[in-house]
Amino acid sequence: VSYLPSGMPVPEPGPEDHQFWEACARRELRIQQCAACSHFRHPPAPICPVCRSFQSVWTLVPGTGSVFSYTVAWHPVHPSQRGKPPYNVVLVLLDGAGDVRLISNLIDVHPERLAIGMRVKLRWDEIEGGMLLPLFVSDEKDLASD
Ligand SMILES: [Zn+2]
């Protein structure tokens, strides 16, 4: 079951990020990393913002991290969300990927219990068309029984 309601627009992989989405299809979270200076960057881009190298690799990261920031959307921003419960959007500071923060959803935590610094772990979410989105669940032991 998808976290967001059916009918939501889905990501459309382009020339810069298709390798990210192809890795997701294999249930691998890979972040683009400069082959020259090792700087991680996301969203993907053709040139390293630090050293301007065009060479990059796609580094597998463990899929754990912490909530860097978040918001809760109470109002529908798309017709498919009308009448649905509120949902969150989180920025996850990924472990093992420098200062990369991935925009995602934390799917198992009530809006009132969201907190900056909360430990999270990856959970693949299959959406319409079979695409896999990297979403997150709480990795905090005291919230596990909710
Ligand atoms: Zn670089």
PDB file of C-alpha atoms in Angstrom, residues 16 32-58 99-100:
ATOM      1  CA  GLU A  16      20.511  13.508 -14.590  1.00  0.00           C
ATOM      2  CA  GLN A  32      25.799  10.410  -6.639  1.00  0.00           C
ATOM      3  CA  GLN A  33      29.358  11.002  -5.460  1.00  0.00           C
ATOM      4  CA  CYS A  34      32.160  12.916  -7.154  1.00  0.00           C
ATOM      5  CA  ALA A  35      34.843  10.511  -8.398  1.00  0.00           C
ATOM      6  CA  ALA A  36      37.505  13.206  -8.015  1.00  0.00           C
ATOM      7  CA  CYS A  37      36.904  14.732  -4.562  1.00  0.00           C
ATOM      8  CA  SER A  38      34.326  12.281  -3.038  1.00  0.00           C
ATOM      9  CA  HIS A  39      31.719  15.001  -2.414  1.00  0.00           C
ATOM     10  CA  PHE A  40      28.162  13.557  -2.267  1.00  0.00           C
ATOM     11  CA  ARG A  41      25.447  15.497  -4.039  1.00  0.00           C
ATOM     12  CA  HIS A  42      21.679  15.221  -4.374  1.00  0.00           C
ATOM     13  CA  PRO A  43      19.675  15.916  -6.454  1.00  0.00           C
ATOM     14  CA  PRO A  44      21.982  14.514  -9.107  1.00  0.00           C
ATOM     15  CA  ALA A  45      23.819  16.974 -11.346  1.00  0.00           C
ATOM     16  CA  PRO A  46      26.380  16.649 -14.144  1.00  0.00           C
ATOM     17  CA  ILE A  47      29.131  18.680 -12.452  1.00  0.00           C
ATOM     18  CA  CYS A  48      30.551  18.563  -8.920  1.00  0.00           C
ATOM     19  CA  PRO A  49      29.751  21.876  -7.176  1.00  0.00           C
ATOM     20  CA  VAL A  50      32.977  21.588  -5.152  1.00  0.00           C
ATOM     21  CA  CYS A  51      35.689  20.703  -7.704  1.00  0.00           C
ATOM     22  CA  ARG A  52      33.802  20.929 -11.040  1.00  0.00           C
ATOM     23  CA  SER A  53      34.668  17.390 -12.074  1.00  0.00           C
ATOM     24  CA  PHE A  54      32.339  15.678 -14.548  1.00  0.00           C
ATOM     25  CA  GLN A  55      33.258  12.237 -13.188  1.00  0.00           C
ATOM     26  CA  SER A  56      30.896  10.628 -10.702  1.00  0.00           C
ATOM     27  CA  VAL A  57      29.946   7.286  -9.203  1.00  0.00           C
ATOM     28  CA  TRP A  58      26.722   6.042  -7.590  1.00  0.00           C
ATOM     29  CA  ASP A  99      25.473  16.333   4.074  1.00  0.00           C
ATOM     30  CA  VAL A 100      22.951  14.950   1.589  1.00  0.00           C
TER      31      VAL A 100
END
